[in-house]
Amino acid sequence: MSKITNKPSVTDNYGVNVRRAAIEQRGKWAAGFYVAAREEGIDLEPIMRKAIHKIGVEGGQGEKAKYFNNEKVTASGYAHYFTEKALSETFEKSLDYDTEDEAVVTLHYCALLAAWQKMGLSDEDCAKLCDIAMEGDRGIAEGAGLDFELEGTLAEGCKCCTLRYKTRK
């Protein structure tokens, strides 16, 4: 089993547990496709990255329209939305740094990683699948009009996933 630490805080919040279970199931599907393709000699990674990024961009554009009235999105504005409204408890998110032009959000639990660990995937596979999944976050930031930097992940063995958002000039 993996040496990566990814332990959620104990919660009796039914909604959080249901969302985590649903995200885990989807994580298993994605990993299942990836592993099965690899076993057949097919490199599915570029296709997964392209598709997930595209869906992320569309999601970011949708969030910009729905939550920001298609106005310019600032790093601070997005980080507050992201930590207060978007599955905050599910991923145990916190806003660790916040200015108008830059914000850092950390995630202390990942249901996708939990799924991959339960499947018995290697640390290397977990890290690869995490980076592929992060194409969605990269795309969301792009669609919302933000710059995005991923500064470390649970799947890489870090204490948390660190996402830095920057307001585009």
PDB file of N, CA, C and O in Angstrom, residues 6-78:
ATOM      1  N   ASN A   6      -2.937  10.510   3.398  1.00  0.00           N
ATOM      2  CA  ASN A   6      -4.120  11.181   2.866  1.00  0.00           C
ATOM      3  C   ASN A   6      -5.300  10.789   3.732  1.00  0.00           C
ATOM      4  O   ASN A   6      -6.174  10.061   3.319  1.00  0.00           O
ATOM      5  N   LYS A   7      -5.289  11.234   4.967  1.00  0.00           N
ATOM      6  CA  LYS A   7      -6.322  10.834   5.913  1.00  0.00           C
ATOM      7  C   LYS A   7      -7.293  11.976   6.138  1.00  0.00           C
ATOM      8  O   LYS A   7      -6.897  13.053   6.571  1.00  0.00           O
ATOM      9  N   PRO A   8      -8.558  11.739   5.841  1.00  0.00           N
ATOM     10  CA  PRO A   8      -9.543  12.793   6.071  1.00  0.00           C
ATOM     11  C   PRO A   8      -9.828  12.951   7.554  1.00  0.00           C
ATOM     12  O   PRO A   8      -9.656  12.017   8.331  1.00  0.00           O
ATOM     13  N   SER A   9     -10.251  14.154   7.935  1.00  0.00           N
ATOM     14  CA  SER A   9     -10.733  14.307   9.296  1.00  0.00           C
ATOM     15  C   SER A   9     -12.032  13.515   9.388  1.00  0.00           C
ATOM     16  O   SER A   9     -12.741  13.325   8.407  1.00  0.00           O
ATOM     17  N   VAL A  10     -12.310  13.011  10.552  1.00  0.00           N
ATOM     18  CA  VAL A  10     -13.521  12.221  10.749  1.00  0.00           C
ATOM     19  C   VAL A  10     -14.710  13.168  10.658  1.00  0.00           C
ATOM     20  O   VAL A  10     -14.717  14.237  11.257  1.00  0.00           O
ATOM     21  N   THR A  11     -15.688  12.778   9.891  1.00  0.00           N
ATOM     22  CA  THR A  11     -16.873  13.614   9.757  1.00  0.00           C
ATOM     23  C   THR A  11     -18.112  12.728   9.763  1.00  0.00           C
ATOM     24  O   THR A  11     -18.096  11.619   9.227  1.00  0.00           O
ATOM     25  N   ASP A  12     -19.156  13.216  10.394  1.00  0.00           N
ATOM     26  CA  ASP A  12     -20.436  12.523  10.325  1.00  0.00           C
ATOM     27  C   ASP A  12     -21.385  13.299   9.411  1.00  0.00           C
ATOM     28  O   ASP A  12     -22.580  13.072   9.410  1.00  0.00           O
ATOM     29  N   ASN A  13     -20.809  14.202   8.604  1.00  0.00           N
ATOM     30  CA  ASN A  13     -21.584  14.989   7.660  1.00  0.00           C
ATOM     31  C   ASN A  13     -21.951  14.106   6.475  1.00  0.00           C
ATOM     32  O   ASN A  13     -21.097  13.742   5.662  1.00  0.00           O
ATOM     33  N   TYR A  14     -23.216  13.746   6.396  1.00  0.00           N
ATOM     34  CA  TYR A  14     -23.696  12.841   5.357  1.00  0.00           C
ATOM     35  C   TYR A  14     -23.368  13.356   3.957  1.00  0.00           C
ATOM     36  O   TYR A  14     -22.878  12.608   3.119  1.00  0.00           O
ATOM     37  N   GLY A  15     -23.587  14.632   3.725  1.00  0.00           N
ATOM     38  CA  GLY A  15     -23.331  15.208   2.399  1.00  0.00           C
ATOM     39  C   GLY A  15     -21.867  15.114   2.008  1.00  0.00           C
ATOM     40  O   GLY A  15     -21.543  14.772   0.868  1.00  0.00           O
ATOM     41  N   VAL A  16     -20.966  15.397   2.949  1.00  0.00           N
ATOM     42  CA  VAL A  16     -19.531  15.290   2.676  1.00  0.00           C
ATOM     43  C   VAL A  16     -19.171  13.850   2.335  1.00  0.00           C
ATOM     44  O   VAL A  16     -18.459  13.585   1.360  1.00  0.00           O
ATOM     45  N   ASN A  17     -19.672  12.910   3.111  1.00  0.00           N
ATOM     46  CA  ASN A  17     -19.357  11.501   2.861  1.00  0.00           C
ATOM     47  C   ASN A  17     -19.909  11.012   1.529  1.00  0.00           C
ATOM     48  O   ASN A  17     -19.247  10.247   0.823  1.00  0.00           O
ATOM     49  N   VAL A  18     -21.092  11.462   1.165  1.00  0.00           N
ATOM     50  CA  VAL A  18     -21.675  11.077  -0.131  1.00  0.00           C
ATOM     51  C   VAL A  18     -20.841  11.660  -1.269  1.00  0.00           C
ATOM     52  O   VAL A  18     -20.532  10.964  -2.245  1.00  0.00           O
ATOM     53  N   ARG A  19     -20.450  12.923  -1.155  1.00  0.00           N
ATOM     54  CA  ARG A  19     -19.626  13.537  -2.208  1.00  0.00           C
ATOM     55  C   ARG A  19     -18.277  12.837  -2.319  1.00  0.00           C
ATOM     56  O   ARG A  19     -17.792  12.576  -3.421  1.00  0.00           O
ATOM     57  N   ARG A  20     -17.664  12.521  -1.187  1.00  0.00           N
ATOM     58  CA  ARG A  20     -16.379  11.808  -1.231  1.00  0.00           C
ATOM     59  C   ARG A  20     -16.528  10.461  -1.911  1.00  0.00           C
ATOM     60  O   ARG A  20     -15.693  10.078  -2.732  1.00  0.00           O
ATOM     61  N   ALA A  21     -17.590   9.730  -1.592  1.00  0.00           N
ATOM     62  CA  ALA A  21     -17.805   8.423  -2.211  1.00  0.00           C
ATOM     63  C   ALA A  21     -18.017   8.561  -3.715  1.00  0.00           C
ATOM     64  O   ALA A  21     -17.500   7.744  -4.504  1.00  0.00           O
ATOM     65  N   ALA A  22     -18.757   9.574  -4.129  1.00  0.00           N
ATOM     66  CA  ALA A  22     -18.998   9.784  -5.564  1.00  0.00           C
ATOM     67  C   ALA A  22     -17.701  10.144  -6.284  1.00  0.00           C
ATOM     68  O   ALA A  22     -17.419   9.641  -7.382  1.00  0.00           O
ATOM     69  N   ILE A  23     -16.889  10.993  -5.662  1.00  0.00           N
ATOM     70  CA  ILE A  23     -15.616  11.378  -6.270  1.00  0.00           C
ATOM     71  C   ILE A  23     -14.679  10.175  -6.332  1.00  0.00           C
ATOM     72  O   ILE A  23     -13.989   9.967  -7.337  1.00  0.00           O
ATOM     73  N   GLU A  24     -14.670   9.368  -5.281  1.00  0.00           N
ATOM     74  CA  GLU A  24     -13.854   8.149  -5.301  1.00  0.00           C
ATOM     75  C   GLU A  24     -14.269   7.246  -6.462  1.00  0.00           C
ATOM     76  O   GLU A  24     -13.410   6.693  -7.163  1.00  0.00           O
ATOM     77  N   GLN A  25     -15.556   7.068  -6.657  1.00  0.00           N
ATOM     78  CA  GLN A  25     -16.029   6.197  -7.743  1.00  0.00           C
ATOM     79  C   GLN A  25     -15.549   6.715  -9.094  1.00  0.00           C
ATOM     80  O   GLN A  25     -15.073   5.949  -9.934  1.00  0.00           O
ATOM     81  N   ARG A  26     -15.625   8.003  -9.297  1.00  0.00           N
ATOM     82  CA  ARG A  26     -15.159   8.577 -10.555  1.00  0.00           C
ATOM     83  C   ARG A  26     -13.645   8.457 -10.690  1.00  0.00           C
ATOM     84  O   ARG A  26     -13.119   8.244 -11.779  1.00  0.00           O
ATOM     85  N   GLY A  27     -12.931   8.570  -9.575  1.00  0.00           N
ATOM     86  CA  GLY A  27     -11.492   8.361  -9.588  1.00  0.00           C
ATOM     87  C   GLY A  27     -11.133   6.939  -9.991  1.00  0.00           C
ATOM     88  O   GLY A  27     -10.170   6.713 -10.729  1.00  0.00           O
ATOM     89  N   LYS A  28     -11.918   5.985  -9.516  1.00  0.00           N
ATOM     90  CA  LYS A  28     -11.693   4.590  -9.899  1.00  0.00           C
ATOM     91  C   LYS A  28     -11.946   4.386 -11.389  1.00  0.00           C
ATOM     92  O   LYS A  28     -11.211   3.652 -12.052  1.00  0.00           O
ATOM     93  N   TRP A  29     -12.974   5.030 -11.912  1.00  0.00           N
ATOM     94  CA  TRP A  29     -13.240   4.908 -13.350  1.00  0.00           C
ATOM     95  C   TRP A  29     -12.056   5.436 -14.155  1.00  0.00           C
ATOM     96  O   TRP A  29     -11.587   4.787 -15.086  1.00  0.00           O
ATOM     97  N   ALA A  30     -11.605   6.641 -13.813  1.00  0.00           N
ATOM     98  CA  ALA A  30     -10.494   7.249 -14.556  1.00  0.00           C
ATOM     99  C   ALA A  30      -9.255   6.365 -14.475  1.00  0.00           C
ATOM    100  O   ALA A  30      -8.588   6.122 -15.491  1.00  0.00           O
ATOM    101  N   ALA A  31      -8.939   5.886 -13.273  1.00  0.00           N
ATOM    102  CA  ALA A  31      -7.767   5.031 -13.106  1.00  0.00           C
ATOM    103  C   ALA A  31      -7.945   3.716 -13.856  1.00  0.00           C
ATOM    104  O   ALA A  31      -6.996   3.196 -14.445  1.00  0.00           O
ATOM    105  N   GLY A  32      -9.153   3.201 -13.837  1.00  0.00           N
ATOM    106  CA  GLY A  32      -9.429   1.955 -14.560  1.00  0.00           C
ATOM    107  C   GLY A  32      -9.170   2.092 -16.051  1.00  0.00           C
ATOM    108  O   GLY A  32      -8.555   1.214 -16.669  1.00  0.00           O
ATOM    109  N   PHE A  33      -9.628   3.192 -16.645  1.00  0.00           N
ATOM    110  CA  PHE A  33      -9.358   3.449 -18.065  1.00  0.00           C
ATOM    111  C   PHE A  33      -7.858   3.553 -18.316  1.00  0.00           C
ATOM    112  O   PHE A  33      -7.315   2.968 -19.250  1.00  0.00           O
ATOM    113  N   TYR A  34      -7.183   4.319 -17.474  1.00  0.00           N
ATOM    114  CA  TYR A  34      -5.754   4.567 -17.624  1.00  0.00           C
ATOM    115  C   TYR A  34      -4.962   3.259 -17.545  1.00  0.00           C
ATOM    116  O   TYR A  34      -4.130   2.967 -18.407  1.00  0.00           O
ATOM    117  N   VAL A  35      -5.234   2.460 -16.516  1.00  0.00           N
ATOM    118  CA  VAL A  35      -4.507   1.206 -16.318  1.00  0.00           C
ATOM    119  C   VAL A  35      -4.829   0.197 -17.417  1.00  0.00           C
ATOM    120  O   VAL A  35      -3.928  -0.459 -17.958  1.00  0.00           O
ATOM    121  N   ALA A  36      -6.096   0.067 -17.777  1.00  0.00           N
ATOM    122  CA  ALA A  36      -6.476  -0.881 -18.833  1.00  0.00           C
ATOM    123  C   ALA A  36      -5.824  -0.507 -20.162  1.00  0.00           C
ATOM    124  O   ALA A  36      -5.353  -1.383 -20.894  1.00  0.00           O
ATOM    125  N   ALA A  37      -5.813   0.773 -20.474  1.00  0.00           N
ATOM    126  CA  ALA A  37      -5.178   1.221 -21.718  1.00  0.00           C
ATOM    127  C   ALA A  37      -3.686   0.906 -21.693  1.00  0.00           C
ATOM    128  O   ALA A  37      -3.135   0.394 -22.676  1.00  0.00           O
ATOM    129  N   ARG A  38      -3.048   1.185 -20.576  1.00  0.00           N
ATOM    130  CA  ARG A  38      -1.609   0.909 -20.455  1.00  0.00           C
ATOM    131  C   ARG A  38      -1.332  -0.581 -20.642  1.00  0.00           C
ATOM    132  O   ARG A  38      -0.371  -0.960 -21.311  1.00  0.00           O
ATOM    133  N   GLU A  39      -2.173  -1.430 -20.079  1.00  0.00           N
ATOM    134  CA  GLU A  39      -2.012  -2.876 -20.227  1.00  0.00           C
ATOM    135  C   GLU A  39      -2.141  -3.321 -21.682  1.00  0.00           C
ATOM    136  O   GLU A  39      -1.579  -4.330 -22.083  1.00  0.00           O
ATOM    137  N   GLU A  40      -2.868  -2.556 -22.468  1.00  0.00           N
ATOM    138  CA  GLU A  40      -3.044  -2.844 -23.896  1.00  0.00           C
ATOM    139  C   GLU A  40      -2.000  -2.140 -24.756  1.00  0.00           C
ATOM    140  O   GLU A  40      -2.062  -2.184 -25.985  1.00  0.00           O
ATOM    141  N   GLY A  41      -1.068  -1.438 -24.109  1.00  0.00           N
ATOM    142  CA  GLY A  41      -0.024  -0.723 -24.838  1.00  0.00           C
ATOM    143  C   GLY A  41      -0.468   0.613 -25.393  1.00  0.00           C
ATOM    144  O   GLY A  41       0.172   1.166 -26.293  1.00  0.00           O
ATOM    145  N   ILE A  42      -1.535   1.146 -24.860  1.00  0.00           N
ATOM    146  CA  ILE A  42      -2.075   2.427 -25.320  1.00  0.00           C
ATOM    147  C   ILE A  42      -1.718   3.505 -24.313  1.00  0.00           C
ATOM    148  O   ILE A  42      -1.952   3.352 -23.115  1.00  0.00           O
ATOM    149  N   ASP A  43      -1.148   4.611 -24.789  1.00  0.00           N
ATOM    150  CA  ASP A  43      -0.831   5.737 -23.923  1.00  0.00           C
ATOM    151  C   ASP A  43      -2.023   6.684 -23.904  1.00  0.00           C
ATOM    152  O   ASP A  43      -2.192   7.511 -24.805  1.00  0.00           O
ATOM    153  N   LEU A  44      -2.849   6.555 -22.910  1.00  0.00           N
ATOM    154  CA  LEU A  44      -4.072   7.340 -22.805  1.00  0.00           C
ATOM    155  C   LEU A  44      -3.838   8.721 -22.191  1.00  0.00           C
ATOM    156  O   LEU A  44      -4.694   9.603 -22.279  1.00  0.00           O
ATOM    157  N   GLU A  45      -2.663   8.928 -21.609  1.00  0.00           N
ATOM    158  CA  GLU A  45      -2.396  10.173 -20.885  1.00  0.00           C
ATOM    159  C   GLU A  45      -2.655  11.436 -21.708  1.00  0.00           C
ATOM    160  O   GLU A  45      -3.353  12.341 -21.231  1.00  0.00           O
ATOM    161  N   PRO A  46      -2.134  11.567 -22.928  1.00  0.00           N
ATOM    162  CA  PRO A  46      -2.379  12.819 -23.667  1.00  0.00           C
ATOM    163  C   PRO A  46      -3.866  13.075 -23.933  1.00  0.00           C
ATOM    164  O   PRO A  46      -4.320  14.222 -23.873  1.00  0.00           O
ATOM    165  N   ILE A  47      -4.609  12.027 -24.189  1.00  0.00           N
ATOM    166  CA  ILE A  47      -6.043  12.178 -24.453  1.00  0.00           C
ATOM    167  C   ILE A  47      -6.768  12.586 -23.181  1.00  0.00           C
ATOM    168  O   ILE A  47      -7.625  13.475 -23.195  1.00  0.00           O
ATOM    169  N   MET A  48      -6.410  11.952 -22.058  1.00  0.00           N
ATOM    170  CA  MET A  48      -7.036  12.307 -20.786  1.00  0.00           C
ATOM    171  C   MET A  48      -6.734  13.762 -20.433  1.00  0.00           C
ATOM    172  O   MET A  48      -7.635  14.500 -20.030  1.00  0.00           O
ATOM    173  N   ARG A  49      -5.481  14.166 -20.586  1.00  0.00           N
ATOM    174  CA  ARG A  49      -5.111  15.551 -20.266  1.00  0.00           C
ATOM    175  C   ARG A  49      -5.908  16.543 -21.107  1.00  0.00           C
ATOM    176  O   ARG A  49      -6.429  17.539 -20.599  1.00  0.00           O
ATOM    177  N   LYS A  50      -5.979  16.280 -22.409  1.00  0.00           N
ATOM    178  CA  LYS A  50      -6.685  17.183 -23.320  1.00  0.00           C
ATOM    179  C   LYS A  50      -8.166  17.281 -22.944  1.00  0.00           C
ATOM    180  O   LYS A  50      -8.722  18.385 -22.861  1.00  0.00           O
ATOM    181  N   ALA A  51      -8.797  16.146 -22.711  1.00  0.00           N
ATOM    182  CA  ALA A  51     -10.227  16.135 -22.399  1.00  0.00           C
ATOM    183  C   ALA A  51     -10.512  16.793 -21.061  1.00  0.00           C
ATOM    184  O   ALA A  51     -11.438  17.613 -20.939  1.00  0.00           O
ATOM    185  N   ILE A  52      -9.731  16.466 -20.040  1.00  0.00           N
ATOM    186  CA  ILE A  52      -9.952  17.024 -18.708  1.00  0.00           C
ATOM    187  C   ILE A  52      -9.701  18.528 -18.716  1.00  0.00           C
ATOM    188  O   ILE A  52     -10.450  19.300 -18.113  1.00  0.00           O
ATOM    189  N   HIS A  53      -8.662  18.966 -19.417  1.00  0.00           N
ATOM    190  CA  HIS A  53      -8.373  20.408 -19.502  1.00  0.00           C
ATOM    191  C   HIS A  53      -9.529  21.150 -20.182  1.00  0.00           C
ATOM    192  O   HIS A  53      -9.977  22.201 -19.698  1.00  0.00           O
ATOM    193  N   LYS A  54     -10.019  20.590 -21.270  1.00  0.00           N
ATOM    194  CA  LYS A  54     -11.133  21.219 -22.003  1.00  0.00           C
ATOM    195  C   LYS A  54     -12.368  21.345 -21.110  1.00  0.00           C
ATOM    196  O   LYS A  54     -13.016  22.397 -21.072  1.00  0.00           O
ATOM    197  N   ILE A  55     -12.676  20.292 -20.382  1.00  0.00           N
ATOM    198  CA  ILE A  55     -13.826  20.325 -19.477  1.00  0.00           C
ATOM    199  C   ILE A  55     -13.582  21.352 -18.373  1.00  0.00           C
ATOM    200  O   ILE A  55     -14.502  22.071 -17.967  1.00  0.00           O
ATOM    201  N   GLY A  56     -12.338  21.452 -17.893  1.00  0.00           N
ATOM    202  CA  GLY A  56     -11.996  22.454 -16.886  1.00  0.00           C
ATOM    203  C   GLY A  56     -12.202  23.866 -17.395  1.00  0.00           C
ATOM    204  O   GLY A  56     -12.778  24.713 -16.697  1.00  0.00           O
ATOM    205  N   VAL A  57     -11.738  24.139 -18.617  1.00  0.00           N
ATOM    206  CA  VAL A  57     -11.918  25.478 -19.206  1.00  0.00           C
ATOM    207  C   VAL A  57     -13.404  25.823 -19.269  1.00  0.00           C
ATOM    208  O   VAL A  57     -13.824  26.917 -18.880  1.00  0.00           O
ATOM    209  N   GLU A  58     -14.201  24.881 -19.743  1.00  0.00           N
ATOM    210  CA  GLU A  58     -15.649  25.109 -19.823  1.00  0.00           C
ATOM    211  C   GLU A  58     -16.235  25.371 -18.439  1.00  0.00           C
ATOM    212  O   GLU A  58     -17.081  26.250 -18.264  1.00  0.00           O
ATOM    213  N   GLY A  59     -15.759  24.629 -17.440  1.00  0.00           N
ATOM    214  CA  GLY A  59     -16.229  24.842 -16.064  1.00  0.00           C
ATOM    215  C   GLY A  59     -15.834  26.206 -15.535  1.00  0.00           C
ATOM    216  O   GLY A  59     -16.633  26.894 -14.885  1.00  0.00           O
ATOM    217  N   GLY A  60     -14.605  26.618 -15.801  1.00  0.00           N
ATOM    218  CA  GLY A  60     -14.141  27.940 -15.367  1.00  0.00           C
ATOM    219  C   GLY A  60     -14.935  29.056 -16.019  1.00  0.00           C
ATOM    220  O   GLY A  60     -15.274  30.056 -15.372  1.00  0.00           O
ATOM    221  N   GLN A  61     -15.243  28.890 -17.299  1.00  0.00           N
ATOM    222  CA  GLN A  61     -16.064  29.888 -17.991  1.00  0.00           C
ATOM    223  C   GLN A  61     -17.463  29.940 -17.384  1.00  0.00           C
ATOM    224  O   GLN A  61     -18.031  31.011 -17.208  1.00  0.00           O
ATOM    225  N   GLY A  62     -17.987  28.770 -17.047  1.00  0.00           N
ATOM    226  CA  GLY A  62     -19.308  28.707 -16.411  1.00  0.00           C
ATOM    227  C   GLY A  62     -19.315  29.346 -15.037  1.00  0.00           C
ATOM    228  O   GLY A  62     -20.256  30.080 -14.679  1.00  0.00           O
ATOM    229  N   GLU A  63     -18.273  29.087 -14.245  1.00  0.00           N
ATOM    230  CA  GLU A  63     -18.179  29.707 -12.919  1.00  0.00           C
ATOM    231  C   GLU A  63     -18.054  31.220 -13.048  1.00  0.00           C
ATOM    232  O   GLU A  63     -18.674  31.964 -12.286  1.00  0.00           O
ATOM    233  N   LYS A  64     -17.265  31.676 -14.015  1.00  0.00           N
ATOM    234  CA  LYS A  64     -17.099  33.116 -14.221  1.00  0.00           C
ATOM    235  C   LYS A  64     -18.446  33.749 -14.555  1.00  0.00           C
ATOM    236  O   LYS A  64     -18.786  34.813 -14.029  1.00  0.00           O
ATOM    237  N   ALA A  65     -19.216  33.113 -15.403  1.00  0.00           N
ATOM    238  CA  ALA A  65     -20.521  33.647 -15.783  1.00  0.00           C
ATOM    239  C   ALA A  65     -21.498  33.609 -14.615  1.00  0.00           C
ATOM    240  O   ALA A  65     -22.177  34.604 -14.324  1.00  0.00           O
ATOM    241  N   LYS A  66     -21.552  32.491 -13.907  1.00  0.00           N
ATOM    242  CA  LYS A  66     -22.555  32.307 -12.857  1.00  0.00           C
ATOM    243  C   LYS A  66     -22.226  33.070 -11.576  1.00  0.00           C
ATOM    244  O   LYS A  66     -23.112  33.689 -10.981  1.00  0.00           O
ATOM    245  N   TYR A  67     -20.996  33.013 -11.144  1.00  0.00           N
ATOM    246  CA  TYR A  67     -20.645  33.578  -9.846  1.00  0.00           C
ATOM    247  C   TYR A  67     -19.986  34.953  -9.906  1.00  0.00           C
ATOM    248  O   TYR A  67     -19.903  35.644  -8.898  1.00  0.00           O
ATOM    249  N   PHE A  68     -19.506  35.335 -11.085  1.00  0.00           N
ATOM    250  CA  PHE A  68     -18.791  36.607 -11.210  1.00  0.00           C
ATOM    251  C   PHE A  68     -19.388  37.504 -12.289  1.00  0.00           C
ATOM    252  O   PHE A  68     -18.786  38.495 -12.678  1.00  0.00           O
ATOM    253  N   ASN A  69     -20.571  37.156 -12.788  1.00  0.00           N
ATOM    254  CA  ASN A  69     -21.283  37.950 -13.795  1.00  0.00           C
ATOM    255  C   ASN A  69     -20.409  38.321 -14.980  1.00  0.00           C
ATOM    256  O   ASN A  69     -20.509  39.415 -15.530  1.00  0.00           O
ATOM    257  N   ASN A  70     -19.519  37.412 -15.356  1.00  0.00           N
ATOM    258  CA  ASN A  70     -18.599  37.610 -16.478  1.00  0.00           C
ATOM    259  C   ASN A  70     -17.677  38.819 -16.310  1.00  0.00           C
ATOM    260  O   ASN A  70     -17.097  39.291 -17.270  1.00  0.00           O
ATOM    261  N   GLU A  71     -17.564  39.310 -15.078  1.00  0.00           N
ATOM    262  CA  GLU A  71     -16.615  40.381 -14.778  1.00  0.00           C
ATOM    263  C   GLU A  71     -15.233  39.762 -14.602  1.00  0.00           C
ATOM    264  O   GLU A  71     -15.089  38.550 -14.460  1.00  0.00           O
ATOM    265  N   LYS A  72     -14.214  40.603 -14.573  1.00  0.00           N
ATOM    266  CA  LYS A  72     -12.861  40.119 -14.331  1.00  0.00           C
ATOM    267  C   LYS A  72     -12.814  39.402 -12.982  1.00  0.00           C
ATOM    268  O   LYS A  72     -13.287  39.923 -11.977  1.00  0.00           O
ATOM    269  N   VAL A  73     -12.240  38.212 -12.977  1.00  0.00           N
ATOM    270  CA  VAL A  73     -12.111  37.432 -11.750  1.00  0.00           C
ATOM    271  C   VAL A  73     -10.746  37.719 -11.142  1.00  0.00           C
ATOM    272  O   VAL A  73      -9.723  37.651 -11.828  1.00  0.00           O
ATOM    273  N   THR A  74     -10.740  38.055  -9.851  1.00  0.00           N
ATOM    274  CA  THR A  74      -9.475  38.262  -9.151  1.00  0.00           C
ATOM    275  C   THR A  74      -9.093  36.980  -8.413  1.00  0.00           C
ATOM    276  O   THR A  74      -9.951  36.139  -8.124  1.00  0.00           O
ATOM    277  N   ALA A  75      -7.825  36.864  -8.110  1.00  0.00           N
ATOM    278  CA  ALA A  75      -7.356  35.697  -7.359  1.00  0.00           C
ATOM    279  C   ALA A  75      -8.091  35.593  -6.029  1.00  0.00           C
ATOM    280  O   ALA A  75      -8.556  34.517  -5.648  1.00  0.00           O
ATOM    281  N   SER A  76      -8.240  36.712  -5.342  1.00  0.00           N
ATOM    282  CA  SER A  76      -8.921  36.715  -4.055  1.00  0.00           C
ATOM    283  C   SER A  76     -10.388  36.304  -4.202  1.00  0.00           C
ATOM    284  O   SER A  76     -10.882  35.465  -3.441  1.00  0.00           O
ATOM    285  N   GLY A  77     -11.063  36.895  -5.153  1.00  0.00           N
ATOM    286  CA  GLY A  77     -12.470  36.571  -5.361  1.00  0.00           C
ATOM    287  C   GLY A  77     -12.675  35.098  -5.667  1.00  0.00           C
ATOM    288  O   GLY A  77     -13.573  34.445  -5.118  1.00  0.00           O
ATOM    289  N   TYR A  78     -11.823  34.560  -6.529  1.00  0.00           N
ATOM    290  CA  TYR A  78     -11.963  33.147  -6.873  1.00  0.00           C
ATOM    291  C   TYR A  78     -11.618  32.257  -5.680  1.00  0.00           C
ATOM    292  O   TYR A  78     -12.312  31.278  -5.407  1.00  0.00           O
TER     293      TYR A  78
END
